[in-house]
PDB file of C-alpha atoms and ligand atoms in Angstrom:
ATOM      1  CA  UNK A   1      98.516 107.792 117.862  1.00 90.00           C
ATOM      2  CA  UNK A   2      96.108 110.725 117.580  1.00 95.00           C
ATOM      3  CA  UNK A   3      97.036 114.146 116.137  1.00 95.00           C
ATOM      4  CA  UNK A   4      96.918 115.530 119.698  1.00 96.00           C
ATOM      5  CA  UNK A   5      99.386 112.880 120.828  1.00 97.00           C
ATOM      6  CA  UNK A   6     101.662 113.679 117.876  1.00 98.00           C
ATOM      7  CA  UNK A   7     101.615 117.341 118.915  1.00 98.00           C
ATOM      8  CA  UNK A   8     102.427 116.466 122.509  1.00 98.00           C
ATOM      9  CA  UNK A   9     105.305 114.254 121.392  1.00 98.00           C
ATOM     10  CA  UNK A  10     106.660 117.040 119.169  1.00 98.00           C
ATOM     11  CA  UNK A  11     106.782 119.354 122.179  1.00 98.00           C
ATOM     12  CA  UNK A  12     108.344 116.756 124.456  1.00 98.00           C
ATOM     13  CA  UNK A  13     110.933 115.712 121.870  1.00 98.00           C
ATOM     14  CA  UNK A  14     111.950 119.339 121.307  1.00 98.00           C
ATOM     15  CA  UNK A  15     112.335 119.933 125.031  1.00 97.00           C
ATOM     16  CA  UNK A  16     114.242 116.645 125.479  1.00 98.00           C
ATOM     17  CA  UNK A  17     116.737 117.562 122.750  1.00 98.00           C
ATOM     18  CA  UNK A  18     117.322 120.898 124.452  1.00 97.00           C
ATOM     19  CA  UNK A  19     118.024 119.120 127.742  1.00 96.00           C
ATOM     20  CA  UNK A  20     120.500 116.869 125.929  1.00 97.00           C
ATOM     21  CA  UNK A  21     122.568 119.803 124.694  1.00 96.00           C
ATOM     22  CA  UNK A  22     121.226 120.174 121.150  1.00 97.00           C
ATOM     23  CA  UNK A  23     120.223 123.816 121.575  1.00 95.00           C
ATOM     24  CA  UNK A  24     121.502 126.284 118.991  1.00 96.00           C
ATOM     25  CA  UNK A  25     119.489 129.365 119.949  1.00 97.00           C
ATOM     26  CA  UNK A  26     116.385 129.166 117.701  1.00 97.00           C
ATOM     27  CA  UNK A  27     117.810 126.705 115.172  1.00 97.00           C
ATOM     28  CA  UNK A  28     117.239 122.970 114.929  1.00 98.00           C
ATOM     29  CA  UNK A  29     113.910 121.144 114.956  1.00 98.00           C
ATOM     30  CA  UNK A  30     112.164 117.831 115.342  1.00 98.00           C
ATOM     31  CA  UNK A  31     109.259 116.597 113.239  1.00 98.00           C
ATOM     32  CA  UNK A  32     106.635 113.979 114.048  1.00 98.00           C
ATOM     33  CA  UNK A  33     104.609 112.416 111.258  1.00 98.00           C
ATOM     34  CA  UNK A  34     100.934 113.329 111.427  1.00 98.00           C
ATOM     35  CA  UNK A  35      99.001 110.118 112.218  1.00 97.00           C
ATOM     36  CA  UNK A  36      96.642 110.914 109.330  1.00 97.00           C
ATOM     37  CA  UNK A  37      99.724 111.417 107.107  1.00 94.00           C
ATOM     38  CA  UNK A  38      98.753 115.007 106.272  1.00 97.00           C
ATOM     39  CA  UNK A  39     102.375 116.024 106.826  1.00 98.00           C
ATOM     40  CA  UNK A  40     104.541 116.750 109.876  1.00 98.00           C
ATOM     41  CA  UNK A  41     104.127 118.443 113.229  1.00 98.00           C
ATOM     42  CA  UNK A  42     107.046 120.809 113.828  1.00 98.00           C
ATOM     43  CA  UNK A  43     107.689 123.996 115.766  1.00 98.00           C
ATOM     44  CA  UNK A  44     107.307 127.354 114.067  1.00 98.00           C
ATOM     45  CA  UNK A  45     110.524 129.248 113.209  1.00 98.00           C
ATOM     46  CA  UNK A  46     111.939 131.714 115.713  1.00 97.00           C
ATOM     47  CA  UNK A  47     111.719 129.606 118.872  1.00 97.00           C
ATOM     48  CA  UNK A  48     114.307 127.547 120.746  1.00 97.00           C
ATOM     49  CA  UNK A  49     113.843 123.821 121.349  1.00 97.00           C
ATOM     50  CA  UNK A  50     113.378 124.433 125.082  1.00 96.00           C
ATOM     51  CA  UNK A  51     110.696 127.050 124.406  1.00 96.00           C
ATOM     52  CA  UNK A  52     108.408 124.838 122.331  1.00 97.00           C
ATOM     53  CA  UNK A  53     104.854 124.438 123.579  1.00 95.00           C
ATOM     54  CA  UNK A  54     101.679 123.323 121.770  1.00 96.00           C
ATOM     55  CA  UNK A  55     100.764 126.886 120.720  1.00 96.00           C
ATOM     56  CA  UNK A  56     104.005 127.150 118.705  1.00 97.00           C
ATOM     57  CA  UNK A  57     103.418 124.090 116.525  1.00 98.00           C
ATOM     58  CA  UNK A  58     102.625 123.935 112.843  1.00 98.00           C
ATOM     59  CA  UNK A  59     101.197 121.112 110.743  1.00 98.00           C
ATOM     60  CA  UNK A  60     103.187 121.304 107.494  1.00 98.00           C
ATOM     61  CA  UNK A  61     102.038 119.324 104.448  1.00 98.00           C
ATOM     62  CA  UNK A  62     104.413 117.237 102.329  1.00 98.00           C
ATOM     63  CA  UNK A  63     104.231 120.142  99.847  1.00 98.00           C
ATOM     64  CA  UNK A  64     105.578 122.473 102.574  1.00 98.00           C
ATOM     65  CA  UNK A  65     102.257 124.284 103.080  1.00 98.00           C
ATOM     66  CA  UNK A  66     101.291 125.294 106.612  1.00 98.00           C
ATOM     67  CA  UNK A  67      97.942 123.577 107.243  1.00 98.00           C
ATOM     68  CA  UNK A  68      97.681 124.511 110.909  1.00 97.00           C
ATOM     69  CA  UNK A  69      99.483 127.146 112.952  1.00 97.00           C
ATOM     70  CA  UNK A  70     100.768 130.515 111.868  1.00 94.00           C
ATOM     71  CA  UNK A  71     103.628 131.918 109.788  1.00 95.00           C
ATOM     72  CA  UNK A  72     105.918 130.282 107.298  1.00 97.00           C
ATOM     73  CA  UNK A  73     107.508 126.881 107.903  1.00 97.00           C
ATOM     74  CA  UNK A  74     111.201 126.443 108.661  1.00 97.00           C
ATOM     75  CA  UNK A  75     113.304 126.806 105.497  1.00 97.00           C
ATOM     76  CA  UNK A  76     114.777 123.393 106.281  1.00 98.00           C
ATOM     77  CA  UNK A  77     111.427 121.634 106.718  1.00 98.00           C
ATOM     78  CA  UNK A  78     112.388 119.742 103.534  1.00 98.00           C
ATOM     79  CA  UNK A  79     114.789 117.654 105.617  1.00 98.00           C
ATOM     80  CA  UNK A  80     111.886 116.129 107.522  1.00 98.00           C
ATOM     81  CA  UNK A  81     109.407 116.112 104.656  1.00 98.00           C
ATOM     82  CA  UNK A  82     111.729 114.137 102.394  1.00 98.00           C
ATOM     83  CA  UNK A  83     113.165 111.810 105.048  1.00 98.00           C
ATOM     84  CA  UNK A  84     109.670 110.865 106.213  1.00 98.00           C
ATOM     85  CA  UNK A  85     108.318 110.696 102.642  1.00 98.00           C
ATOM     86  CA  UNK A  86     111.129 108.329 101.623  1.00 98.00           C
ATOM     87  CA  UNK A  87     110.651 106.015 104.603  1.00 97.00           C
ATOM     88  CA  UNK A  88     106.985 105.386 105.458  1.00 97.00           C
ATOM     89  CA  UNK A  89     108.103 103.276 108.425  1.00 97.00           C
ATOM     90  CA  UNK A  90     109.644 106.314 110.134  1.00 98.00           C
ATOM     91  CA  UNK A  91     107.632 108.337 112.622  1.00 98.00           C
ATOM     92  CA  UNK A  92     110.062 111.055 113.592  1.00 98.00           C
ATOM     93  CA  UNK A  93     113.117 112.925 112.335  1.00 98.00           C
ATOM     94  CA  UNK A  94     115.505 115.320 114.049  1.00 98.00           C
ATOM     95  CA  UNK A  95     117.748 118.025 112.647  1.00 98.00           C
ATOM     96  CA  UNK A  96     120.075 119.942 114.957  1.00 98.00           C
ATOM     97  CA  UNK A  97     123.363 121.805 114.829  1.00 98.00           C
ATOM     98  CA  UNK A  98     124.806 119.805 117.730  1.00 98.00           C
ATOM     99  CA  UNK A  99     128.299 121.145 118.300  1.00 98.00           C
ATOM    100  CA  UNK A 100     130.171 117.880 118.857  1.00 98.00           C
ATOM    101  CA  UNK A 101     128.761 116.482 115.629  1.00 98.00           C
ATOM    102  CA  UNK A 102     129.745 119.578 113.659  1.00 98.00           C
ATOM    103  CA  UNK A 103     133.283 119.623 115.103  1.00 98.00           C
ATOM    104  CA  UNK A 104     133.772 115.900 114.557  1.00 98.00           C
ATOM    105  CA  UNK A 105     132.514 116.049 110.961  1.00 98.00           C
ATOM    106  CA  UNK A 106     135.153 118.690 110.201  1.00 98.00           C
ATOM    107  CA  UNK A 107     137.919 116.151 110.923  1.00 97.00           C
ATOM    108  CA  UNK A 108     136.606 113.778 108.220  1.00 97.00           C
ATOM    109  CA  UNK A 109     137.751 110.651 110.023  1.00 97.00           C
ATOM    110  CA  UNK A 110     135.665 107.478 110.503  1.00 97.00           C
ATOM    111  CA  UNK A 111     133.503 107.360 113.615  1.00 98.00           C
ATOM    112  CA  UNK A 112     134.879 104.445 115.605  1.00 97.00           C
ATOM    113  CA  UNK A 113     133.013 102.566 118.323  1.00 98.00           C
ATOM    114  CA  UNK A 114     134.990 103.969 121.250  1.00 98.00           C
ATOM    115  CA  UNK A 115     131.996 103.870 123.587  1.00 97.00           C
ATOM    116  CA  UNK A 116     128.514 102.402 123.909  1.00 98.00           C
ATOM    117  CA  UNK A 117     127.181 105.384 121.966  1.00 98.00           C
ATOM    118  CA  UNK A 118     129.666 104.728 119.167  1.00 97.00           C
ATOM    119  CA  UNK A 119     128.306 101.189 118.778  1.00 98.00           C
ATOM    120  CA  UNK A 120     124.974 102.623 117.563  1.00 97.00           C
ATOM    121  CA  UNK A 121     126.195 102.184 113.987  1.00 97.00           C
ATOM    122  CA  UNK A 122     127.161  98.554 114.544  1.00 95.00           C
ATOM    123  CA  UNK A 123     130.728  98.932 113.314  1.00 93.00           C
ATOM    124  CA  UNK A 124     129.809 100.918 110.194  1.00 96.00           C
ATOM    125  CA  UNK A 125     130.878 104.520 109.741  1.00 97.00           C
ATOM    126  CA  UNK A 126     128.218 107.191 110.147  1.00 98.00           C
ATOM    127  CA  UNK A 127     126.857 108.410 106.781  1.00 98.00           C
ATOM    128  CA  UNK A 128     127.831 111.949 105.751  1.00 98.00           C
ATOM    129  CA  UNK A 129     125.897 114.345 103.530  1.00 98.00           C
ATOM    130  CA  UNK A 130     128.353 115.881 101.068  1.00 97.00           C
ATOM    131  CA  UNK A 131     126.090 117.729  98.657  1.00 97.00           C
ATOM    132  CA  UNK A 132     126.127 121.045 100.508  1.00 97.00           C
ATOM    133  CA  UNK A 133     127.142 122.600 103.794  1.00 97.00           C
ATOM    134  CA  UNK A 134     124.468 125.269 103.320  1.00 98.00           C
ATOM    135  CA  UNK A 135     120.782 125.054 104.190  1.00 97.00           C
ATOM    136  CA  UNK A 136     118.755 122.064 103.020  1.00 98.00           C
ATOM    137  CA  UNK A 137     116.098 124.402 101.709  1.00 98.00           C
ATOM    138  CA  UNK A 138     114.673 122.590  98.672  1.00 98.00           C
ATOM    139  CA  UNK A 139     112.873 119.282  98.126  1.00 98.00           C
ATOM    140  CA  UNK A 140     115.769 118.114  95.906  1.00 98.00           C
ATOM    141  CA  UNK A 141     118.310 118.666  98.672  1.00 98.00           C
ATOM    142  CA  UNK A 142     115.961 117.015 101.146  1.00 98.00           C
ATOM    143  CA  UNK A 143     115.683 113.941  98.890  1.00 98.00           C
ATOM    144  CA  UNK A 144     119.454 113.790  98.559  1.00 98.00           C
ATOM    145  CA  UNK A 145     119.861 113.948 102.329  1.00 98.00           C
ATOM    146  CA  UNK A 146     117.256 111.192 102.747  1.00 98.00           C
ATOM    147  CA  UNK A 147     119.276 109.042 100.337  1.00 98.00           C
ATOM    148  CA  UNK A 148     122.434 109.662 102.357  1.00 98.00           C
ATOM    149  CA  UNK A 149     120.660 108.688 105.572  1.00 98.00           C
ATOM    150  CA  UNK A 150     119.286 105.489 104.015  1.00 98.00           C
ATOM    151  CA  UNK A 151     118.345 103.129 106.807  1.00 96.00           C
ATOM    152  CA  UNK A 152     121.015 104.404 109.223  1.00 98.00           C
ATOM    153  CA  UNK A 153     119.907 105.802 112.593  1.00 98.00           C
ATOM    154  CA  UNK A 154     121.526 109.168 111.876  1.00 98.00           C
ATOM    155  CA  UNK A 155     123.891 111.001 109.534  1.00 98.00           C
ATOM    156  CA  UNK A 156     126.379 113.831 109.839  1.00 98.00           C
ATOM    157  CA  UNK A 157     125.908 116.990 107.807  1.00 98.00           C
ATOM    158  CA  UNK A 158     129.472 118.367 107.619  1.00 98.00           C
ATOM    159  CA  UNK A 159     129.764 122.154 108.007  1.00 98.00           C
ATOM    160  CA  UNK A 160     126.208 122.193 109.352  1.00 98.00           C
ATOM    161  CA  UNK A 161     124.823 119.618 111.795  1.00 98.00           C
ATOM    162  CA  UNK A 162     123.138 116.238 111.824  1.00 98.00           C
ATOM    163  CA  UNK A 163     119.956 114.399 110.933  1.00 98.00           C
ATOM    164  CA  UNK A 164     118.498 111.470 112.870  1.00 98.00           C
ATOM    165  CA  UNK A 165     115.363 109.388 112.427  1.00 98.00           C
ATOM    166  CA  UNK A 166     113.436 106.594 114.057  1.00 98.00           C
ATOM    167  CA  UNK A 167     110.365 104.399 113.943  1.00 98.00           C
ATOM    168  CA  UNK A 168     109.353 106.080 117.176  1.00 98.00           C
ATOM    169  CA  UNK A 169     109.889 109.548 118.590  1.00 98.00           C
ATOM    170  CA  UNK A 170     111.981 107.997 121.349  1.00 98.00           C
ATOM    171  CA  UNK A 171     114.280 106.339 118.802  1.00 98.00           C
ATOM    172  CA  UNK A 172     114.781 109.443 116.659  1.00 98.00           C
ATOM    173  CA  UNK A 173     115.646 111.612 119.656  1.00 98.00           C
ATOM    174  CA  UNK A 174     117.925 109.002 121.200  1.00 98.00           C
ATOM    175  CA  UNK A 175     119.712 108.449 117.863  1.00 98.00           C
ATOM    176  CA  UNK A 176     120.470 112.181 117.709  1.00 98.00           C
ATOM    177  CA  UNK A 177     121.652 112.252 121.317  1.00 98.00           C
ATOM    178  CA  UNK A 178     123.804 109.126 120.949  1.00 98.00           C
ATOM    179  CA  UNK A 179     125.490 110.372 117.772  1.00 98.00           C
ATOM    180  CA  UNK A 180     126.444 113.669 119.387  1.00 98.00           C
ATOM    181  CA  UNK A 181     127.799 111.893 122.465  1.00 98.00           C
ATOM    182  CA  UNK A 182     129.771 109.435 120.316  1.00 98.00           C
ATOM    183  CA  UNK A 183     131.311 112.426 118.528  1.00 98.00           C
ATOM    184  CA  UNK A 184     132.099 114.059 121.884  1.00 98.00           C
ATOM    185  CA  UNK A 185     134.009 110.988 123.121  1.00 98.00           C
ATOM    186  CA  UNK A 186     135.800 110.676 119.799  1.00 98.00           C
ATOM    187  CA  UNK A 187     136.888 114.327 119.861  1.00 98.00           C
ATOM    188  CA  UNK A 188     138.222 113.966 123.414  1.00 98.00           C
ATOM    189  CA  UNK A 189     140.222 110.851 122.494  1.00 98.00           C
ATOM    190  CA  UNK A 190     141.635 112.433 119.339  1.00 97.00           C
ATOM    191  CA  UNK A 191     142.660 115.533 121.270  1.00 97.00           C
ATOM    192  CA  UNK A 192     144.478 113.452 123.892  1.00 97.00           C
ATOM    193  CA  UNK A 193     146.471 111.257 121.523  1.00 88.00           C
ATOM    194  CA  UNK A 194     146.268 108.470 118.977  1.00 95.00           C
ATOM    195  CA  UNK A 195     143.270 106.179 119.379  1.00 97.00           C
ATOM    196  CA  UNK A 196     144.441 102.665 120.213  1.00 97.00           C
ATOM    197  CA  UNK A 197     141.403 100.797 121.495  1.00 97.00           C
ATOM    198  CA  UNK A 198     137.933 100.565 120.001  1.00 97.00           C
ATOM    199  CA  UNK A 199     135.374  97.875 119.212  1.00 98.00           C
ATOM    200  CA  UNK A 200     135.945  95.954 116.002  1.00 97.00           C
ATOM    201  CA  UNK A 201     132.868  95.548 113.753  1.00 96.00           C
ATOM    202  CA  UNK A 202     131.885  92.217 115.342  1.00 97.00           C
ATOM    203  CA  UNK A 203     131.958  93.643 118.859  1.00 98.00           C
ATOM    204  CA  UNK A 204     130.228  96.839 117.719  1.00 98.00           C
ATOM    205  CA  UNK A 205     127.396  94.818 116.173  1.00 98.00           C
ATOM    206  CA  UNK A 206     127.024  92.781 119.346  1.00 98.00           C
ATOM    207  CA  UNK A 207     127.088  95.941 121.464  1.00 98.00           C
ATOM    208  CA  UNK A 208     124.454  97.603 119.301  1.00 97.00           C
ATOM    209  CA  UNK A 209     122.119  94.687 119.989  1.00 97.00           C
ATOM    210  CA  UNK A 210     122.951  94.575 123.683  1.00 97.00           C
ATOM    211  CA  UNK A 211     123.165  98.293 124.491  1.00 97.00           C
ATOM    212  CA  UNK A 212     120.481  99.756 122.247  1.00 98.00           C
ATOM    213  CA  UNK A 213     117.434  97.464 122.092  1.00 98.00           C
ATOM    214  CA  UNK A 214     114.041  99.162 122.116  1.00 97.00           C
ATOM    215  CA  UNK A 215     113.762  98.916 125.910  1.00 98.00           C
ATOM    216  CA  UNK A 216     117.035 100.788 126.453  1.00 98.00           C
ATOM    217  CA  UNK A 217     116.105 103.435 123.897  1.00 98.00           C
ATOM    218  CA  UNK A 218     112.787 103.893 125.710  1.00 98.00           C
ATOM    219  CA  UNK A 219     114.514 104.099 129.105  1.00 98.00           C
ATOM    220  CA  UNK A 220     116.925 106.742 127.841  1.00 98.00           C
ATOM    221  CA  UNK A 221     114.047 108.713 126.318  1.00 98.00           C
ATOM    222  CA  UNK A 222     112.118 108.633 129.591  1.00 98.00           C
ATOM    223  CA  UNK A 223     115.213 109.919 131.397  1.00 97.00           C
ATOM    224  CA  UNK A 224     115.501 112.789 128.913  1.00 97.00           C
ATOM    225  CA  UNK A 225     111.837 113.638 129.479  1.00 97.00           C
ATOM    226  CA  UNK A 226     112.358 113.762 133.247  1.00 96.00           C
ATOM    227  CA  UNK A 227     115.478 115.888 132.774  1.00 95.00           C
ATOM    228  CA  UNK A 228     113.623 118.291 130.506  1.00 95.00           C
ATOM    229  CA  UNK A 229     110.730 118.559 132.964  1.00 93.00           C
ATOM    230  CA  UNK A 230     113.184 119.339 135.766  1.00 91.00           C
ATOM    231  CA  UNK A 231     115.038 121.827 133.515  1.00 82.00           C
ATOM    232  CA  UNK A 232     118.241 119.830 133.938  1.00 79.00           C
ATOM    233  CA  UNK A 233     120.990 119.622 131.317  1.00 77.00           C
ATOM    234  CA  UNK A 234     122.132 116.083 130.595  1.00 78.00           C
TER     235      UNK A 234
HETATM  236 ZN1   ZN B 301     120.223 123.378 109.870  1.00 66.96          ZN
END
């Protein structure tokens, strides 16, 4: 990947997340690791995910200095800086205030595999960041969040939002989208009555392998890109 390709992917990932319902006015962001490991490509503050274009990007160093682009970085850039610093295998991280995830986290119940999306965690519960419900605005909080995420595809940030990550931009975006949709299904089922049927851990593990291999993640990502280009909401 070249730096130009990383910039293009940052734009496309931002637009794709907007199409998938992760908009929260100007809040929430996606970061792509700079191929030369100078830091992350991320949008500048003050713009919505659907508004991102190449002129609005910053290259932010792992010390939170803006190396390219204008203005200050997002206060919560430490989420991405520390998640990507902790896991050199990761290429991309996502932080949004997706509403289903926030509402579901408030219930403090395990995320069950009610649907294909729910099987993303292979029968395990989704990790939850309990250190603060306020902004992750320091390197120490970013490191703590990275520890909570571990090697999971995504984690809930109760009272706040979610974080997701992946070894590709496609994976990070799809992990964020799948977690929010799993929370949406779970909320609907809880609202309608007691939950009776869900995958046990063995079935959830099998479904994770069957439903979410790299090819399916890539196909979902391509669909999100087409939806974003057509200005459709998924
Ligand atoms: Zn936030």
